[in-house]
Every structure is written in C-alpha cells, then in structure tokens.
Coordinates of C-alpha atoms in Angstrom, one line a residue:
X1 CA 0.0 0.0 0.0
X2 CA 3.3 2.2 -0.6
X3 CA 1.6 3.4 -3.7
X4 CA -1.0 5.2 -1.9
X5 CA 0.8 7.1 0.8
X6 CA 3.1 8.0 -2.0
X7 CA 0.1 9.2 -4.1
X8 CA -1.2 10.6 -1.1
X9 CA 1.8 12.7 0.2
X10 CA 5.0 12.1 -1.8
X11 CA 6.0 15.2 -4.0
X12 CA 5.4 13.1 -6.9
X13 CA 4.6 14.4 -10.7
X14 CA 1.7 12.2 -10.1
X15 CA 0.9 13.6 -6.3
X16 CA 1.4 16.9 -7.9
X17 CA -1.4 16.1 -10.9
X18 CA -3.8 14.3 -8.5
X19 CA -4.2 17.2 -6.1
X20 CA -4.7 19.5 -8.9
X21 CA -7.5 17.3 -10.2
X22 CA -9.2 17.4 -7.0
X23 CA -9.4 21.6 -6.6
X24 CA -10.0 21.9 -9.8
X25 CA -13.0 19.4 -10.3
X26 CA -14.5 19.8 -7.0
X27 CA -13.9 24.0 -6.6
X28 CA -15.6 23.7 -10.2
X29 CA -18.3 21.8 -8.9
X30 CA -19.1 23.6 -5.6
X31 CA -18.9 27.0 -7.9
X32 CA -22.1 25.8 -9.4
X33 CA -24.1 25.6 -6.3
X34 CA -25.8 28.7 -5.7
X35 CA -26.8 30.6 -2.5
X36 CA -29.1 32.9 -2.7
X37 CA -29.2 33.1 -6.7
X38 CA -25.3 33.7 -6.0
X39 CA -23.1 31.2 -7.4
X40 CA -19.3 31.9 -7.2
X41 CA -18.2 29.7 -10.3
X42 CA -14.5 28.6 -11.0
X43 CA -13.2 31.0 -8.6
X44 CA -14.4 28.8 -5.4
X45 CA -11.3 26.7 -7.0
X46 CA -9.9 29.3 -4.7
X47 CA -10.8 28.5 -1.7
X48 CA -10.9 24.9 -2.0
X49 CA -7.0 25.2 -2.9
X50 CA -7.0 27.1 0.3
X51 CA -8.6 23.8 2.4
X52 CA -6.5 21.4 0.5
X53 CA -3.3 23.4 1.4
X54 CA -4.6 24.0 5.1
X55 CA -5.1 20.1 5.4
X56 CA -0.7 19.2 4.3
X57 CA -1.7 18.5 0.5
X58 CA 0.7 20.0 -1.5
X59 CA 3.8 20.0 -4.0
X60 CA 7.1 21.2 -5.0
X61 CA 6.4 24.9 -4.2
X62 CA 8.8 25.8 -7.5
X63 CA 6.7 23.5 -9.6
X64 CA 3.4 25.1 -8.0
X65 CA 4.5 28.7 -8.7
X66 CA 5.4 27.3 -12.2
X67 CA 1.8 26.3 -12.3
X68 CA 0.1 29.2 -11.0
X69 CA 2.1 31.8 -13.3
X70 CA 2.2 29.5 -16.8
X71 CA -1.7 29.4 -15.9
X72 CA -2.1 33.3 -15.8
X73 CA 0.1 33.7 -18.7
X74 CA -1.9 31.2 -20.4
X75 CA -5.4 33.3 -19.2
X76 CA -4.2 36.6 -19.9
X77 CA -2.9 35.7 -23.7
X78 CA -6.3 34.0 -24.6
X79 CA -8.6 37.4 -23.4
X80 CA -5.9 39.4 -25.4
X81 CA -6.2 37.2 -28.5
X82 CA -9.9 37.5 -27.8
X83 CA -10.1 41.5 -26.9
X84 CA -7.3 42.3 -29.7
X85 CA -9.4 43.0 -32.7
X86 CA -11.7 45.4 -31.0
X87 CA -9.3 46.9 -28.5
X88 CA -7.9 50.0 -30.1
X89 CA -11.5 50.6 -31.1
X90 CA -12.5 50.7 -27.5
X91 CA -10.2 54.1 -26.9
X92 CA -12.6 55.5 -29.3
X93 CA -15.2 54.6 -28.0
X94 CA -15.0 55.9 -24.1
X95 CA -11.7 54.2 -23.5
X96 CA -9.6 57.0 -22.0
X97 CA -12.9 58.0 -20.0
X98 CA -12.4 53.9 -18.6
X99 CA -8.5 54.8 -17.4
X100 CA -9.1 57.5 -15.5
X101 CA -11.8 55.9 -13.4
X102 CA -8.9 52.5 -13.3
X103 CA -6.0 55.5 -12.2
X104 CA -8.8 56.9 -9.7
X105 CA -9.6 53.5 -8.2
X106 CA -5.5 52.6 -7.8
X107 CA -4.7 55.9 -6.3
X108 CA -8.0 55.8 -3.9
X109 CA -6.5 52.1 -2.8
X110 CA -3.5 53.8 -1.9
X111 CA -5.0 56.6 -0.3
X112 CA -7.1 54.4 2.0
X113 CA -4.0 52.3 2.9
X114 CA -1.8 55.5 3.3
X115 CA -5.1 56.2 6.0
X116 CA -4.8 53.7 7.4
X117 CA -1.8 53.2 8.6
X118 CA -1.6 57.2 10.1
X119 CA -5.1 56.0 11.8
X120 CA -4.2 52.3 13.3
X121 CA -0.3 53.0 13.5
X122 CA 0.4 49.7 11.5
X123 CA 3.4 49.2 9.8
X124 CA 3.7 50.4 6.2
X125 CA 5.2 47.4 4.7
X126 CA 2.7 44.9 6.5
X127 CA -0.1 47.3 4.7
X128 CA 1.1 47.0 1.6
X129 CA 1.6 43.4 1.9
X130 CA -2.4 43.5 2.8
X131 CA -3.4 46.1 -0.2
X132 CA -1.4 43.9 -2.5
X133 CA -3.5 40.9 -1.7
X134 CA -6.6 43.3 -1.3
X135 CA -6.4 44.3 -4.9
X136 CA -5.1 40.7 -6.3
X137 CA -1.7 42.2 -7.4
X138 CA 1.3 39.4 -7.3
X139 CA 3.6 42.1 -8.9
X140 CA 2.9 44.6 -6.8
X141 CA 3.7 42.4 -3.7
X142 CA 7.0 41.4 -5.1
X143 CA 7.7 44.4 -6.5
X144 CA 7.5 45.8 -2.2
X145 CA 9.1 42.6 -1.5
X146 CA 12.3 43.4 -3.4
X147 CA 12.1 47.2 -2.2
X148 CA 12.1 46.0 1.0
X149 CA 14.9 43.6 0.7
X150 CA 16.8 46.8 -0.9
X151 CA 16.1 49.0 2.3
X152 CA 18.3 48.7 5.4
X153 CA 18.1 47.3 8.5
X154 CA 14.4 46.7 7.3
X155 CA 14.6 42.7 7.7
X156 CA 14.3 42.2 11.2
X157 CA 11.3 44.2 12.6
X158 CA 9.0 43.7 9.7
X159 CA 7.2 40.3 9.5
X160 CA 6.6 38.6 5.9
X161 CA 4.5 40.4 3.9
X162 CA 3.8 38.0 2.1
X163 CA 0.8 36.7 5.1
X164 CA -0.9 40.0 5.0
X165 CA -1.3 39.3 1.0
X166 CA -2.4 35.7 1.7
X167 CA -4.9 36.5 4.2
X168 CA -6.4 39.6 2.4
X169 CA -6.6 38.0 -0.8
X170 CA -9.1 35.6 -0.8
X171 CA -11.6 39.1 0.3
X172 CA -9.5 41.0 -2.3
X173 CA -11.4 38.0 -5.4
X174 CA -15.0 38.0 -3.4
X175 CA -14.9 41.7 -2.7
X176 CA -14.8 42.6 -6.5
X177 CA -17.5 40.2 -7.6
X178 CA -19.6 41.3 -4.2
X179 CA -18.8 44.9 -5.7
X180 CA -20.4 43.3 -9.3
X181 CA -23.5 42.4 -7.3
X182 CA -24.2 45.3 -4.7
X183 CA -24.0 47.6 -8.3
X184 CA -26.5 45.2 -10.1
X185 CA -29.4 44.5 -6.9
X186 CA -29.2 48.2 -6.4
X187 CA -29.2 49.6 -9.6
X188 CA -31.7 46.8 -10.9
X189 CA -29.5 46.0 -13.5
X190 CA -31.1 44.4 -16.5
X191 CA -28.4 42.0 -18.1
X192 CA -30.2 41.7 -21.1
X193 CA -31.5 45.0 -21.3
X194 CA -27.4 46.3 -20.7
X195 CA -26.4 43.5 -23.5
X196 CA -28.7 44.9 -25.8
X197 CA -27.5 48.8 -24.9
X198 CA -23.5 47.6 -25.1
X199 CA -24.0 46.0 -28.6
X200 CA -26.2 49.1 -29.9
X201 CA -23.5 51.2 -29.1
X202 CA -20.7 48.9 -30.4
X203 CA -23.0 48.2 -33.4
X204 CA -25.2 50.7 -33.8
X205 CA -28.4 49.6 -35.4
X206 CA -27.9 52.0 -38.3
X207 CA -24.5 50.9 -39.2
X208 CA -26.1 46.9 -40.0
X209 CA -26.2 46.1 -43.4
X210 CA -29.6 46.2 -45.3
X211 CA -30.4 45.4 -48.7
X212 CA -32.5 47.5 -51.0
X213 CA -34.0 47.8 -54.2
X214 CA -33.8 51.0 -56.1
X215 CA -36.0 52.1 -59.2
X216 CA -33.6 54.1 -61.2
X217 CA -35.0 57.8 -62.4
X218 CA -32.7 60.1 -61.2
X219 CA -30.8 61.8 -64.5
X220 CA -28.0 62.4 -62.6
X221 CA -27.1 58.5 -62.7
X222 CA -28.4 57.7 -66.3
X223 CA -26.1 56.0 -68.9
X224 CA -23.4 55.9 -65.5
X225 CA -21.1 52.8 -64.7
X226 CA -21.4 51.1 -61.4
X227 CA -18.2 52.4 -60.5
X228 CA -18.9 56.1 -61.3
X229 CA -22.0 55.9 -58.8
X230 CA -20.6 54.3 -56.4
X231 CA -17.4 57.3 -56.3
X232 CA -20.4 60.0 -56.5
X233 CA -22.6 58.8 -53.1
X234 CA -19.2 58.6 -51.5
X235 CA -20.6 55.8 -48.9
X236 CA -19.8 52.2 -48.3
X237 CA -22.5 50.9 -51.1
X238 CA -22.0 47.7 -53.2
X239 CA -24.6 47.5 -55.6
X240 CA -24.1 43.7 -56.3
X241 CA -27.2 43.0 -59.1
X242 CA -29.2 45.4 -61.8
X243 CA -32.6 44.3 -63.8
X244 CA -32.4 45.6 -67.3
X245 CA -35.5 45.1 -69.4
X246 CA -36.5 41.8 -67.4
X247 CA -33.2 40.5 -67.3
X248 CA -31.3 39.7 -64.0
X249 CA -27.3 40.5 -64.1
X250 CA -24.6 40.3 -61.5
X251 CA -23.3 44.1 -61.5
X252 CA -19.7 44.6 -62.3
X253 CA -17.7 48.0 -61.9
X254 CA -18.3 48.8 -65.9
X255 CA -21.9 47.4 -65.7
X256 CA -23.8 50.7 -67.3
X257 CA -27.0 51.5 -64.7
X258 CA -29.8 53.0 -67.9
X259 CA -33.1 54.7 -66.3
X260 CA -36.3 52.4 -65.2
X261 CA -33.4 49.4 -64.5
X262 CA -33.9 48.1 -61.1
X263 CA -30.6 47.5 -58.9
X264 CA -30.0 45.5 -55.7
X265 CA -27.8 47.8 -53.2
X266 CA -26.2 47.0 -49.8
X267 CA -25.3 49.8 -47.8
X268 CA -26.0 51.0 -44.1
X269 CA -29.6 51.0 -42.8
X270 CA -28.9 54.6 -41.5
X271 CA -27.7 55.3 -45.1
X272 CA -30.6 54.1 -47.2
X273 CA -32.6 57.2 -46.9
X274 CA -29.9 59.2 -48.7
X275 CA -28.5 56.7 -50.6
X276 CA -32.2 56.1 -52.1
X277 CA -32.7 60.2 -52.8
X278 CA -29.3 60.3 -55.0
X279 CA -30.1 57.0 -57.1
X280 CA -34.3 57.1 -57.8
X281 CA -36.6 55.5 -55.5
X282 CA -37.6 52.8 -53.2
X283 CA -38.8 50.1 -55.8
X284 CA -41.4 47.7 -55.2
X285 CA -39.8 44.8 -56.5
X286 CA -37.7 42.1 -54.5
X287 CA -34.7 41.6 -56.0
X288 CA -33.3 39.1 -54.0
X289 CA -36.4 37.3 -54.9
X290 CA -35.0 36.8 -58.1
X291 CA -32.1 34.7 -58.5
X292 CA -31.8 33.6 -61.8
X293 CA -28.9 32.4 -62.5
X294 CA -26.9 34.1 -59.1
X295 CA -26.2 32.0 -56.4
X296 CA -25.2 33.2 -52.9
X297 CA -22.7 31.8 -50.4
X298 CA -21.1 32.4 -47.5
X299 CA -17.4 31.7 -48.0
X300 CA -14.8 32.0 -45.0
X301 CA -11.4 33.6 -45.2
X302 CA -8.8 31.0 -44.8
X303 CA -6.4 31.3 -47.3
X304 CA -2.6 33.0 -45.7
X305 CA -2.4 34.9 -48.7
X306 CA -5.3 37.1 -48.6
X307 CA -4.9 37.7 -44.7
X308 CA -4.5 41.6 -44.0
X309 CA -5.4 42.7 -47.6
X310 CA -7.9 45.2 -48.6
X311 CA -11.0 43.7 -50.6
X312 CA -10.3 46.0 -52.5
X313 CA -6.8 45.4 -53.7
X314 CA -8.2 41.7 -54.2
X315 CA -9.9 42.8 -57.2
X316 CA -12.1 40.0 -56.9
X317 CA -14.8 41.5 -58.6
X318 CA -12.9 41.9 -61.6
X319 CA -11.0 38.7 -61.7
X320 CA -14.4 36.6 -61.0
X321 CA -16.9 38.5 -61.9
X322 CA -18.7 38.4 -58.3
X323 CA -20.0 40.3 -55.9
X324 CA -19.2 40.2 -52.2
X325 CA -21.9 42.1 -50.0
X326 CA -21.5 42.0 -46.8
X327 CA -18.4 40.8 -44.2
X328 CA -19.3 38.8 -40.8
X329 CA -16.5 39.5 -38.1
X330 CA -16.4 39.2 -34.4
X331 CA -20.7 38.6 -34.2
X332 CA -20.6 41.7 -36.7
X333 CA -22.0 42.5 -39.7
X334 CA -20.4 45.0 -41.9
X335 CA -21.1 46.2 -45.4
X336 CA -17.9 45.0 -47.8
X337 CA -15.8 48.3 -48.8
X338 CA -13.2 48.0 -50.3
X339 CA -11.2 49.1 -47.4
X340 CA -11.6 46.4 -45.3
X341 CA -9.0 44.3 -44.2
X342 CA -9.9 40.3 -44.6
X343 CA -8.6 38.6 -41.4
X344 CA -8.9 34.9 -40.6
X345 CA -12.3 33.1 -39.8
X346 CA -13.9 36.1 -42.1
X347 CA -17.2 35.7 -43.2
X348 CA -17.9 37.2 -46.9
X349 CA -21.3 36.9 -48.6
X350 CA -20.4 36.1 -52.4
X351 CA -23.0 36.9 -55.3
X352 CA -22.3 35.1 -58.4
X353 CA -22.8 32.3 -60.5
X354 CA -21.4 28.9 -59.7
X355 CA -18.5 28.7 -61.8
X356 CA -17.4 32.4 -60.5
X357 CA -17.9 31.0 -56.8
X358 CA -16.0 27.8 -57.3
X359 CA -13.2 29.9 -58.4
X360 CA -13.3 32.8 -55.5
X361 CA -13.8 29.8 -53.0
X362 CA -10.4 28.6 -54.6
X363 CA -8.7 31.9 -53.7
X364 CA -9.8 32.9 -50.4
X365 CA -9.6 29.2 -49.0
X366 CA -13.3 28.4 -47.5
X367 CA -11.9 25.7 -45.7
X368 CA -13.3 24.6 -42.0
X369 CA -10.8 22.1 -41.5
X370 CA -7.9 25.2 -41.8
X371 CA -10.3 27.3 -39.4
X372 CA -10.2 24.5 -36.9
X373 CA -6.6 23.6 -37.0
X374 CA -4.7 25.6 -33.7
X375 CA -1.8 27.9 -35.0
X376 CA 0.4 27.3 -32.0
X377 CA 3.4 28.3 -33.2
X378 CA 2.5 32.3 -33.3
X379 CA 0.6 31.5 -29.9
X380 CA 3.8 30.2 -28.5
X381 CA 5.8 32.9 -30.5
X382 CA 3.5 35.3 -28.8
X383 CA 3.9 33.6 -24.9
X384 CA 8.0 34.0 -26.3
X385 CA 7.7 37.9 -26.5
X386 CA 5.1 38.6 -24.1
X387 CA 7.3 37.1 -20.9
X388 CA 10.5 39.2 -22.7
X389 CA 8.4 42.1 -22.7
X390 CA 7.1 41.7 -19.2
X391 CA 10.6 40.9 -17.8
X392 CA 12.0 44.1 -19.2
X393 CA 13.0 46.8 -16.5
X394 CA 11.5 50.4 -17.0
X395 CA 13.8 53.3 -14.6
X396 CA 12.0 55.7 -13.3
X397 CA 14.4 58.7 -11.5
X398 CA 13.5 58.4 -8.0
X399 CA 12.4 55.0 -7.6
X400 CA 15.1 52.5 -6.9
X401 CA 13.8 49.6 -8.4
X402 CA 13.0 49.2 -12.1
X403 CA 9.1 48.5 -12.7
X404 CA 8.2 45.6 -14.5
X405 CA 5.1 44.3 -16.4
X406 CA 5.6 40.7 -15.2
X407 CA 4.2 37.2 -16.6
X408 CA 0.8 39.3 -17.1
X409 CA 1.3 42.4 -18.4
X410 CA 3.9 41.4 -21.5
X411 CA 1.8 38.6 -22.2
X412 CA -1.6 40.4 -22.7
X413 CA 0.0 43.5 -24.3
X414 CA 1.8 41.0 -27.3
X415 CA -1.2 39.5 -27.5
X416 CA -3.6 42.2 -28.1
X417 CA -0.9 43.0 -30.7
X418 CA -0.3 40.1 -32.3
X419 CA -4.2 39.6 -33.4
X420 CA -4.1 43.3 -34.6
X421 CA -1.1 43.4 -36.6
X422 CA 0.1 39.7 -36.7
X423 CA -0.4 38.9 -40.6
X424 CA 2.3 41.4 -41.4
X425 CA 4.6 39.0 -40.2
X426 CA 2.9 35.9 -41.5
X427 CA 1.9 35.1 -37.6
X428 CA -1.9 34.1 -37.4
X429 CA -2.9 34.0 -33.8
X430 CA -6.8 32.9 -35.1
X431 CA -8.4 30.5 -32.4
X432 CA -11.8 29.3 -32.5
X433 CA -14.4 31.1 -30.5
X434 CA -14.2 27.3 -27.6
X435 CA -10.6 26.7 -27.8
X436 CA -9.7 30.5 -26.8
X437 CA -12.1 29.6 -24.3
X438 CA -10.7 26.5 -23.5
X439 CA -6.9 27.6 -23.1
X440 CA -8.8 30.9 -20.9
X441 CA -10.3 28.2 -18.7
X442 CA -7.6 25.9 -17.9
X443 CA -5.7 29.3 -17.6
X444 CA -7.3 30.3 -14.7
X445 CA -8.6 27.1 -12.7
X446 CA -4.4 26.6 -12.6
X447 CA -3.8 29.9 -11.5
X448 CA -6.2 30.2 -8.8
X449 CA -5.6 26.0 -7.7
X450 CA -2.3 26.9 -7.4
X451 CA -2.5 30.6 -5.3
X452 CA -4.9 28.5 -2.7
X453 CA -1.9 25.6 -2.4
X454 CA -0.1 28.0 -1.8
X455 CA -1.6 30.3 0.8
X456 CA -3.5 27.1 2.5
X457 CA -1.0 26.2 4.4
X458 CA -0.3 29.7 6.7
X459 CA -3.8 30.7 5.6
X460 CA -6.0 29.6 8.8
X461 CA -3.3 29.8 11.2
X462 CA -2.7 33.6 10.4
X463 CA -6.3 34.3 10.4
X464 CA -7.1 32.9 13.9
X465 CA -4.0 34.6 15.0
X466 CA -4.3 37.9 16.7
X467 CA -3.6 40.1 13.7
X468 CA -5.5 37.9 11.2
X469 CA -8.7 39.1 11.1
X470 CA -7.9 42.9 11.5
X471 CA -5.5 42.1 8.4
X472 CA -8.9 40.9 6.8
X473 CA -10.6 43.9 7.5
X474 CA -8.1 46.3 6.6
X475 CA -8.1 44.2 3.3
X476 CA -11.8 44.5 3.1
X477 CA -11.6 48.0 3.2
X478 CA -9.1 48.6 0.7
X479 CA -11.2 46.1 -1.5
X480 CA -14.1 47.6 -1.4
X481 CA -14.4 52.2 -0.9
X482 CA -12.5 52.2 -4.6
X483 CA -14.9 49.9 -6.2
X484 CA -18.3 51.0 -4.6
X485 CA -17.3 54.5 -4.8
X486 CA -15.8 54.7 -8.9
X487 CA -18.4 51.8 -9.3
X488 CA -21.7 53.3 -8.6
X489 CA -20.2 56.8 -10.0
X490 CA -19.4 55.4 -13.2
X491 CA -23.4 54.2 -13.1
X492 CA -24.9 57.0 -11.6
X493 CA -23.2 60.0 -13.1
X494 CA -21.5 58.7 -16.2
X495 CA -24.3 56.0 -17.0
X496 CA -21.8 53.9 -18.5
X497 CA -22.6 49.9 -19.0
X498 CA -22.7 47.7 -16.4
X499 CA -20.8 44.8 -18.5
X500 CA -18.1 47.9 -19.0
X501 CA -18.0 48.5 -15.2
X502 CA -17.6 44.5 -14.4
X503 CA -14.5 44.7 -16.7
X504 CA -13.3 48.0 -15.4
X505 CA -13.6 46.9 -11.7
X506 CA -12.1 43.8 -12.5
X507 CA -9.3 45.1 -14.9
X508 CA -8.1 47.8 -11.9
X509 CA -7.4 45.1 -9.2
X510 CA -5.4 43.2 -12.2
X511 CA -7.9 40.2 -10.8
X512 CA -8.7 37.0 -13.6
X513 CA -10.6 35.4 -11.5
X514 CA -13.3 38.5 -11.0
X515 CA -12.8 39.0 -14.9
X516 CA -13.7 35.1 -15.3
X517 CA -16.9 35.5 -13.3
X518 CA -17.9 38.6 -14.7
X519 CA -17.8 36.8 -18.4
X520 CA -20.0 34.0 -16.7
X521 CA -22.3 36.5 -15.6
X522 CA -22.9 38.6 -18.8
X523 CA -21.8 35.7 -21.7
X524 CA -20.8 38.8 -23.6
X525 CA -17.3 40.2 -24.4
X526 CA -17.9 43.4 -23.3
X527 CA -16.0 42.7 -19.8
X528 CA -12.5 41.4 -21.0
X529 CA -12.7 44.6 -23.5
X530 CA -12.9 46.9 -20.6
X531 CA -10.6 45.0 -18.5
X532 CA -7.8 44.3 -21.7
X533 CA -8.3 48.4 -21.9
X534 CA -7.3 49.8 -18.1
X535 CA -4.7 46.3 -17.7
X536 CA -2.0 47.6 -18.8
X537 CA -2.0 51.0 -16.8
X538 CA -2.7 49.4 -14.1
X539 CA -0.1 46.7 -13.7
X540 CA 2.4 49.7 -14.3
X541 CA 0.5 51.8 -11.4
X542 CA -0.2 49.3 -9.3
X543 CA 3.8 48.0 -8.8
X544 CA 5.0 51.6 -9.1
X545 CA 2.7 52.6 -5.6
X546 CA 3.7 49.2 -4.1
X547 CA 7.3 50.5 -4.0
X548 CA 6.4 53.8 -3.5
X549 CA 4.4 53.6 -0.4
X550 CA 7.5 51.2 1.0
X551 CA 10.4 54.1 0.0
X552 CA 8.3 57.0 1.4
X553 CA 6.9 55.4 4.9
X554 CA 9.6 53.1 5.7

C-alpha cells in the first residue's frame, strides 16, 4: 500500500497532478451551487485550494509557482487574443474615459492604505503586503518585496508580507465580484436590457447592413457605370445586381445602370434614406427574390495569402466576376468596402454564379478544417515575446527599483498586438471562438488552484492569529471604498454599462478570476474589452505605488 501514501503525500509528478485534479474538479463543482441566486463559479477553485493546502496537501512549491504563473500567462494571452481586434476601437469609443476611473480607483487604494496606517499605526510594509493581496496584485507584492529587501536594516522588525497578501486575498477576489453584485441588486441592472444597450453602441443599429431595391429615375445616374455611382454617393454601397428590361445581371464596376433598370444595393440601414434620394426611389420589387442564375454563399477567409489585404486590392470583382456584400467579423456585420482588411475566420457573402464561386472559394480558401486547425506556433511565439516584454525593467528617477510588467502584463499586451497586426509577419494568432475559451479556462482554474496551495497552508493559522482578522478587515476596506465609490459613480453619473463597469472593476485590481466570473455572468465580451483596456495601466500603477508607499513610509 506504498503506492497510496506515496500518491497521497509524496511530491510526486503524479501527487502533484492528482491534487490538482481534485481543486479543480470539486472548486468547479461547488462554484455551481448557488446561494441565494449567488453562485461563485471557477473562482471557489480558490478556496478549496486554500482547504487542501490547510489540510498538508501539496507540491514542490517551484513547480506550483510554475503552475500558477504558466496558468495566468496562459489566461491573460487567450482574453488578449480574444479583446485584440476590438481593443484600439475601444479608446474610441469611451476608452480614455475607462482609465481615468482604473487611475482613480488605484490611487483611492493607496489613499485608503496611506489612511490607514496614520489611523491604526500599522506598519507600512505589512499594509502594503495586505493592499497587494486586497487588490489581487502578485507584482505589486514582489515588486515591495524586493524594495524591501533593498532598504536597510528593514529585515528584522517587519514580519513577511507575504501573510498579510495571503490572508487579504481571498476578500481582495470575493470583494470585487460582491462589488459586481451590490451595483446590479441596487441599480436593478437588467443584463439583457445592458447586453442589448452595449451591442447598440458597439454596433449601432444603423450601421447593419440592409439590402435595397432602387427604381432608377434620377438623371443624374443615367447612362453611368457602377463604378462612377458608387465614387459620386461617396458611402460604403455595393450594388451587387441590376434588372435591365427583365433581365437579372450580376453588376460589375463597368456594368452601365440606364433609367427604369432596377438595382439591388447593400449599404447601411442609416444610409438608405440618402442613398435612395441620390439614385431614384424605393422600388417595389424584391430583387433578391429573383435569382436567376446568381447564387449566394457564404465563404470563409482561410487562405494565408489574402490575410490583411484590402478587398479592394483583391480585385475580386474583376477577376471573377462576383459580388461580395457583406463581411461577418467578431458577431458583426459589416457592409464589404473596399477598405476592409480580410482577417482569418472572415465571413464574406459572395454573389455570383457557380463557376465564378467555385473559383473565388479557390482563392480565399473556405476551408473549415484550416479554421479549426490551432496555430500554436504564433501563440507560443506570442507567450515568447510577451514574458520578454514583461521581464523588461522600466527606470524611473527616483524609484530604486526598475518597474516591470511581469508574466501578465507582457503577455496580454503582445497579445492584443499580435491579433491586430500579426499577418504582417505571417503570424496568425486565429483560435476558435471554444478553444480560446478553452486555453482561458484551464488558464485560470491553474492559476487560482495553485495561489490557494499555496496560501493554505499559513492561511488559517494567520487568520485565527491575533492580527488575522484585523489584516482581513483592513483588506476589506481597501477592497471595497475604490470599487463602490468609482463603481456606482461610473453608473450613476456617467451612465456607462454595467458589462463595461464589471471589466473595469475587474481590470483595476489586475484580478482574472473577478474578470472570469464577470464573463460567466454577462456571456458577452464586453468585460474582457474593458478589462484588456485599463490592464496595462494598471499593472504599471499598481507596482510603481507598491514600491512607492514602501520608499516614502519606511
């Protein structure tokens, strides 16, 4: 019966994957249950991790904290992958408005820890040890770790920090996601209703495609080319089919448009009203009703080649004599100018006949099997540059230690980068919709398995000790004035989205495991946007005030 103590409590590869199995599956499992209509999800892997460790199981601490930070790297890179294409759009869109409430939040923490300590006389160092755990921040606390290993004479009346950051971190995950849920009861947040809202103002109704059928009696247009119209409305209008005396034909760039010919246009719905005035008028007759010989498809973008290329410099009209109407990106649909740039897993809606199609399917690839098919070398290439990048030192005059972005920061940043611009160097970072959600998942259950291990085993024993609790509390606090108070502001006064807020909340304590519930909670994207736009300022904040508070109070 060797085999079992040895499975049991020998620091075994096979010890180490059997615990893991167990917090994983059961904090999993308990995450389901719900108390009242609350349920916690994967981040009670937490605190199971926690009871494991409390109870003697665990592993090769260096092959844990292997674990837990290949597991956030993992995390971070698939919600950057995921975020990428629709990050840089999001600083239009309100996303400098989103850092300044993430810089207001990190400096409030600091102010509240600064307060504290003048008002309970506890040591600096111990504080920041709690607020780093308080807001989920690994970096910060070794970042005041090595600042105070750099600081005399420091060693030997300060305890580890490292307990108040274990004991105020499990708070420092619940607090955010109690944050989440004290904003939503007393707002009365409507998910669906704030779903609906986030997607009409990422999507706006009057930018979706619509197709119309215009009677042509305007002179201006008589006797014109397709081409010449389509420079003199100067909108995104394909006019992909025209009826000439009863006769259906797929409209090319020289196709001539004569008066009384009937044409099919694409074109924004909030365009259709001028689009209509400059061309005739709304006709009567369904053209799409009318096929003839025109068949449409939806054909998917998987050929290398074509990947960051204009549809227009494709010139796939002229080569094949089709028509491609509208593009289907991300869950949106776009009208096909000319200016787009096809990425992989695009969606193009091809008019034409079948020999055209069978020859534009040829070129831009259509196949499921390459969609399917994981490019990990670019994903791995990415992980490669994203831990160089996060393990590169930044000076600032003043501070003695160099600031880092750590396994977190230089991950997500390369990979919010490499799904933007990777095709210019022939690295395609596409991942299906489950297995980004896959590698996200395992991501984080690892992380947070291995961070309850970890602090399991000191966990209960500082807690019940005198200073354990109050540690807690401090924790709490620091946790919770900066969320409630930028949380229900951003609501109240700013009315900004509540799947926004979740993100932003989650993104300023640098916290996955918040972030994971809060895309459980709203199944929409909207979150890991908001959190993949204040991350990166915030990592940088939050380990520049972790050394800060330690060089001016110590």
């Amino acid at each position: 019966m060797d085999w079992i103590n040895d499975l049991f409590f020998k620091e075994t590869v096979a010890h180490t994957i059997f615990i893991y199995s167990i917090v994983i599956s059961l904090g999993i499992s308990l995450g389901k249950i719900k108390l009242f209509g609350i349920s916690l999800g994967i981040t009670f892997v937490l605190f199971v991790g926690i009871v494991i460790g409390h109870f003697g199981f665990s592993a090769n601490h260096e092959v844990i904290a292997f674990i837990r930070d290949f597991g956030l790297i993992l995390f971070v890179f698939s919600i950057g992958l995921q975020v990428g294409p629709g990050f840089f759009s999001s600083f239009k869109k309100g996303g400098i408005t989103m850092n300044l409430f993430a810089l207001v939040i990190v400096l409030l923490g600091a102010l509240t820890t600064i307060g504290l300590h003048l008002i309970t006389g506890m040591s600096m160092p111990m504080l920041v040890g709690v607020m780093s755990g308080a807001v989920t921040n690994t970096p910060g606390l070794g970042a005041a770790q090595q600042a105070l290993a750099q600081t005399s004479n420091i060693s030997d009346t300060v305890p580890d920090i490292g307990l108040g950051y274990a004991v105020a971190y499990p708070f420092g995950v619940l607090g955010i996601i109690l944050a989440m849920l004290a904003l939503r009861k007393f707002q009365k947040v409507n998910l669906n209703e704030e779903l609906d809202l986030y997607n009409q103002r990422v999507t706006p109704s009057e930018l979706i495609p619509e197709k119309i059928s215009i009677l042509v009696n305007n002179p201006k247009v008589f006797n014109k080319t397709i081409s010449e119209i389509s420079k003199t409305v100067r909108h995104d209008v394909v006019i992909s089919r025209v009826l000439h005396n009863g006769e259906l034909h797929l409209a090319s760039s020289d196709t001539v448009v004569y008066e009384n010919d009937i044409i099919l246009v694409v074109t924004q719905k909030g365009l259709i009203d001028e689009i209509v005035k400059q061309i005739g008028n709304l006709s009567d007759m369904d053209l799409t009703s009318k096929s003839g010989n025109l068949v449409t498809r939806r054909v998917i973008v998987t050929n290398r080649s074509v990947f960051g290329k204009t549809l227009g410099s494709l010139k796939l009209r002229t080569l094949y004599n089709i028509n491609i109407t509208r593009l289907y990106r991300s869950e949106i649909e776009l009208v096909a100018s000319p200016q787009l740039r096809l990425q992989m897993g695009d969606r193009l809606t091809v008019v034409g006949d079948e020999n055209s199609l069978k020859k534009v399917i040829a070129h831009l690839g259509n196949s499921v099997k390459r969609l399917n098919e994981p490019n990990l070398i670019p994903i791995f290439i990415g992980i490669l540059f994203g831990v160089i990048l996060g393990s590169v030192p930044f000076f600032i005059p003043g501070i003695t230690n160099p600031i880092k972005l750590g396994l977190a920061g230089g991950p997500l940043i390369i990979a919010i980068l490499l799904s933007k611009y990777g095709y210019k160097f022939s690295l395609i970072s596409y991942t299906t919709p489950s297995a980004n959600l896959m590698l996200r998942e395992i991501g984080i259950v690892l992380f947070l398995a291995s961070v309850g291990i970890l602090s399991g085993g000191k966990f209960i024993s500082t807690l019940l000790s005198g200073d354990g609790f109050i540690w807690m509390g401090y924790g709490a606090i620091i946790t919770l004035i900066p969320l409630i108070l930028v949380g229900f502001t951003a609501r109240l006064i700013f009315k900004r989205n509540f799947l926004e807020i979740c993100g932003l909340l989650s993104g300023s304590m640098t916290d996955p495991p918040a972030l994971a519930y809060a895309n459980s909670l709203t199944h929409s994207e909207a979150p890991a946007v908001a959190y993949a736009t204040v991350y990166p300022l915030v990592m940088f904040l939050r380990i520049f005030i972790a050394q800060l508070l330690i060089l001016l109070f110590v």
